[in-house]
CSV table of C-alpha atoms in Angstrom, one decimal:
chain,number,residue,atom,x,y,z
A,1410,MET,CA,-13.0,-3.2,-12.5
A,1411,ALA,CA,-11.9,-2.3,-9.2
A,1412,ILE,CA,-10.4,1.3,-10.4
A,1413,GLU,CA,-13.7,2.3,-11.1
A,1414,LYS,CA,-14.7,2.1,-7.3
A,1415,VAL,CA,-10.9,3.6,-6.2
A,1416,LYS,CA,-12.2,6.3,-8.9
A,1417,ALA,CA,-15.6,7.0,-7.0
A,1418,TYR,CA,-14.1,7.2,-3.7
A,1419,PHE,CA,-12.3,9.5,-5.2
A,1420,VAL,CA,-15.2,11.5,-6.8
A,1421,SER,CA,-16.3,11.6,-3.4
A,1422,LEU,CA,-13.5,13.4,-2.4
A,1423,GLY,CA,-13.2,15.7,-5.4
A,1424,ARG,CA,-10.0,14.4,-6.6
A,1425,GLN,CA,-11.1,11.9,-9.2
A,1426,ASP,CA,-9.1,14.8,-11.4
A,1427,ASP,CA,-5.7,13.2,-9.2
A,1428,ILE,CA,-5.4,9.6,-10.5
A,1429,LEU,CA,-2.9,8.9,-13.0
A,1430,GLU,CA,-3.4,6.6,-15.8
A,1431,PHE,CA,-0.9,4.7,-17.8
A,1432,PRO,CA,-0.4,3.8,-21.3
A,1433,VAL,CA,1.9,1.1,-19.6
A,1434,SER,CA,1.7,-1.8,-17.0
A,1435,SER,CA,3.0,-0.6,-13.6
A,1436,THR,CA,2.3,-4.0,-11.5
A,1437,THR,CA,5.3,-3.8,-9.8
A,1438,VAL,CA,7.2,-1.4,-8.1
A,1439,GLU,CA,9.6,-1.0,-10.7
A,1440,LEU,CA,7.6,-0.9,-13.9
A,1441,ALA,CA,5.6,1.8,-11.3
A,1442,ALA,CA,8.6,3.9,-10.8
A,1443,ARG,CA,9.3,3.6,-14.6
A,1444,ALA,CA,5.7,4.6,-15.7
A,1445,LEU,CA,6.3,7.5,-13.1
A,1446,ASN,CA,10.2,8.6,-13.6
A,1447,THR,CA,10.5,8.7,-10.1
A,1448,GLU,CA,13.3,6.1,-7.5
A,1449,PRO,CA,11.4,3.0,-7.4
A,1450,ALA,CA,11.6,3.9,-3.0
A,1451,ARG,CA,8.8,6.2,-3.6
A,1452,ILE,CA,6.3,3.8,-5.1
A,1453,ALA,CA,3.7,2.8,-1.9
A,1454,LYS,CA,3.0,-0.9,-2.5
A,1455,THR,CA,0.4,-2.0,-0.5
A,1456,LEU,CA,0.9,-6.1,0.3
A,1457,SER,CA,-1.8,-7.9,1.3
A,1458,PHE,CA,-2.3,-10.4,4.0
A,1459,TYR,CA,-4.3,-12.8,6.0
A,1460,ASP,CA,-5.6,-11.7,9.1
A,1461,LYS,CA,-5.6,-14.6,11.6
A,1462,LYS,CA,-8.3,-12.9,13.6
A,1463,ASN,CA,-10.4,-12.5,11.3
A,1464,GLU,CA,-10.1,-15.1,8.2
A,1465,LYS,CA,-12.7,-13.3,6.1
A,1466,CYS,CA,-10.8,-10.6,6.1
A,1467,ALA,CA,-7.1,-9.1,4.7
A,1468,ILE,CA,-4.5,-6.8,6.5
A,1469,LEU,CA,-3.0,-4.2,4.2
A,1470,VAL,CA,0.6,-3.1,4.8
A,1471,VAL,CA,1.7,-0.1,2.4
A,1472,THR,CA,5.3,0.4,2.2
A,1473,ALA,CA,8.1,1.8,0.6
A,1474,GLY,CA,9.0,0.2,-2.7
A,1475,ASP,CA,12.6,-0.5,-1.1
A,1476,ALA,CA,11.3,-2.0,2.2
A,1477,LYS,CA,10.9,-5.5,3.1
A,1478,ILE,CA,8.7,-7.2,5.4
A,1479,ASP,CA,10.3,-8.2,8.5
A,1480,ASN,CA,8.7,-11.6,10.1
A,1481,ASN,CA,9.8,-10.9,13.4
A,1482,LYS,CA,8.4,-7.6,13.7
A,1483,PHE,CA,4.9,-8.3,11.9
A,1484,ARG,CA,4.4,-11.2,14.0
A,1485,THR,CA,5.6,-9.2,17.1
A,1486,TYR,CA,3.0,-6.4,16.1
A,1487,PHE,CA,-0.1,-8.7,14.9
A,1488,GLY,CA,1.0,-12.0,17.2
A,1489,PHE,CA,0.9,-14.2,14.2
A,1490,LYS,CA,3.2,-15.1,11.3
A,1491,ALA,CA,3.0,-13.3,7.9
A,1492,LYS,CA,1.4,-15.1,5.4
A,1493,MET,CA,0.5,-13.0,2.0
A,1494,LEU,CA,-2.6,-13.7,0.0
A,1495,SER,CA,-2.6,-16.6,-2.5
A,1496,SER,CA,-3.5,-14.7,-5.8
A,1497,GLU,CA,-6.8,-16.4,-5.9
A,1498,ASP,CA,-7.6,-15.0,-2.5
A,1499,VAL,CA,-6.2,-11.7,-3.3
A,1500,GLU,CA,-9.1,-9.6,-5.9
A,1501,THR,CA,-12.3,-11.8,-2.9
A,1502,LEU,CA,-10.7,-10.1,0.2
A,1503,THR,CA,-9.1,-6.7,-0.8
A,1504,GLY,CA,-11.8,-5.9,-3.5
A,1505,HIS,CA,-8.9,-5.1,-6.2
A,1506,PRO,CA,-6.7,-7.2,-8.2
A,1507,VAL,CA,-3.1,-8.7,-8.5
A,1508,GLY,CA,-0.6,-5.5,-9.5
A,1509,GLY,CA,-3.3,-3.0,-8.5
A,1510,VAL,CA,-4.0,-3.6,-4.9
A,1511,CYS,CA,-4.1,-0.5,-3.3
A,1512,PRO,CA,-5.2,1.1,0.7
A,1513,PHE,CA,-8.7,2.8,-1.0
A,1514,ALA,CA,-12.5,1.4,-1.9
A,1515,ASN,CA,-11.5,-2.0,0.4
A,1516,PRO,CA,-14.0,-4.5,1.3
A,1517,ALA,CA,-15.7,-3.9,4.9
A,1518,GLY,CA,-13.5,-5.1,7.4
A,1519,THR,CA,-10.0,-4.8,5.6
A,1520,LYS,CA,-7.4,-3.1,8.1
A,1521,THR,CA,-5.0,-0.9,6.9
A,1522,TYR,CA,-1.7,0.3,7.7
A,1523,LEU,CA,1.7,2.4,7.2
A,1524,ASP,CA,4.8,1.8,7.6
A,1525,ILE,CA,7.1,4.1,8.6
A,1526,SER,CA,9.7,3.3,5.3
A,1527,LEU,CA,6.9,5.9,3.6
A,1528,LYS,CA,7.4,8.4,6.4
A,1529,ARG,CA,10.8,9.8,4.7
A,1530,PHE,CA,9.1,11.1,1.7
A,1531,ASP,CA,7.0,14.1,1.2
A,1532,THR,CA,4.9,12.2,-1.7
A,1533,VAL,CA,4.5,9.0,-2.5
A,1534,PHE,CA,3.0,7.1,-5.3
A,1535,PRO,CA,0.3,4.0,-3.9
A,1536,ALA,CA,-1.9,2.3,-7.1
A,1537,CYS,CA,-5.6,2.4,-7.3
A,1538,GLY,CA,-7.2,-0.1,-8.4
A,1539,SER,CA,-5.6,-1.1,-11.6
A,1540,GLY,CA,-2.2,-2.6,-12.8
A,1541,ASN,CA,-2.0,0.9,-14.4
A,1542,SER,CA,-3.0,3.4,-12.2
A,1543,ALA,CA,-1.5,5.5,-9.3
A,1544,ILE,CA,-2.0,8.7,-7.3
A,1545,GLU,CA,0.4,11.0,-5.7
A,1546,LEU,CA,-0.3,11.7,-2.4
A,1547,HIS,CA,1.4,13.3,0.6
A,1548,CYS,CA,2.0,11.2,3.6
A,1549,LYS,CA,-1.0,12.8,5.9
A,1550,GLU,CA,-3.2,12.3,3.0
A,1551,LEU,CA,-2.4,8.9,2.3
A,1552,TYR,CA,-3.3,8.4,6.0
A,1553,THR,CA,-6.1,10.1,6.0
A,1554,LEU,CA,-7.3,8.7,2.6
A,1555,SER,CA,-7.1,5.2,3.2
A,1556,GLY,CA,-8.4,4.9,6.3
A,1557,ALA,CA,-5.5,3.2,7.8
A,1558,GLU,CA,-5.2,2.1,11.8
A,1559,GLU,CA,-1.5,3.4,12.2
A,1560,TRP,CA,1.3,4.2,11.0
A,1561,ILE,CA,3.5,1.0,12.3
A,1562,ASP,CA,7.4,-0.4,11.8
A,1563,VAL,CA,7.6,-4.4,10.7
A,1564,CYS,CA,9.9,-3.5,7.4
A,1565,LYS,CA,13.0,-4.0,7.3
A,1566,GLY,CA,16.0,-3.2,3.9
A,1567,TRP,CA,15.2,0.6,3.6
A,1568,GLN,CA,16.7,2.1,6.4
A,1569,ASN,CA,20.1,2.5,4.4
A,1570,THR,CA,19.0,3.8,1.3
A,1571,SER,CA,18.5,7.3,2.9
A,1572,GLU,CA,20.0,9.7,5.2
A,1573,GLU,CA,16.9,10.8,6.7
A,1574,GLU,CA,14.1,8.8,8.7
């Protein structure tokens, strides 16, 4: 199970007790927000895309729950059109099932990026490899623990939901 790989990763950091597991599904932003009793925007959703430069690997973009990929920004940054992984390829290329994709314990070659839409929050909640798990992390922790390449700006739709940036 993918959550076991994520737990093993967090054991190595002494953070295994920080993983939250729910008796209900958290496979969507809305369900995760309900399970955590928080606003949907604080859910750090991990979107998975085909890497046109390395077809055996995925690109993960972690965004705020209220953000949407801006195709023009994505194309400008990555140099190719955004194409999300098919449900058949998700687990193979990310190491996690649909609904549990997260930026931790991914296969070698997976590149993770964090969208700036997350930066308006002190803490956010990414999944932990299953459809009923999460962990609360400060944005700096998420950057470090996910092994993110960098902060990027490839989303839209979130700017007007908060007065802060």
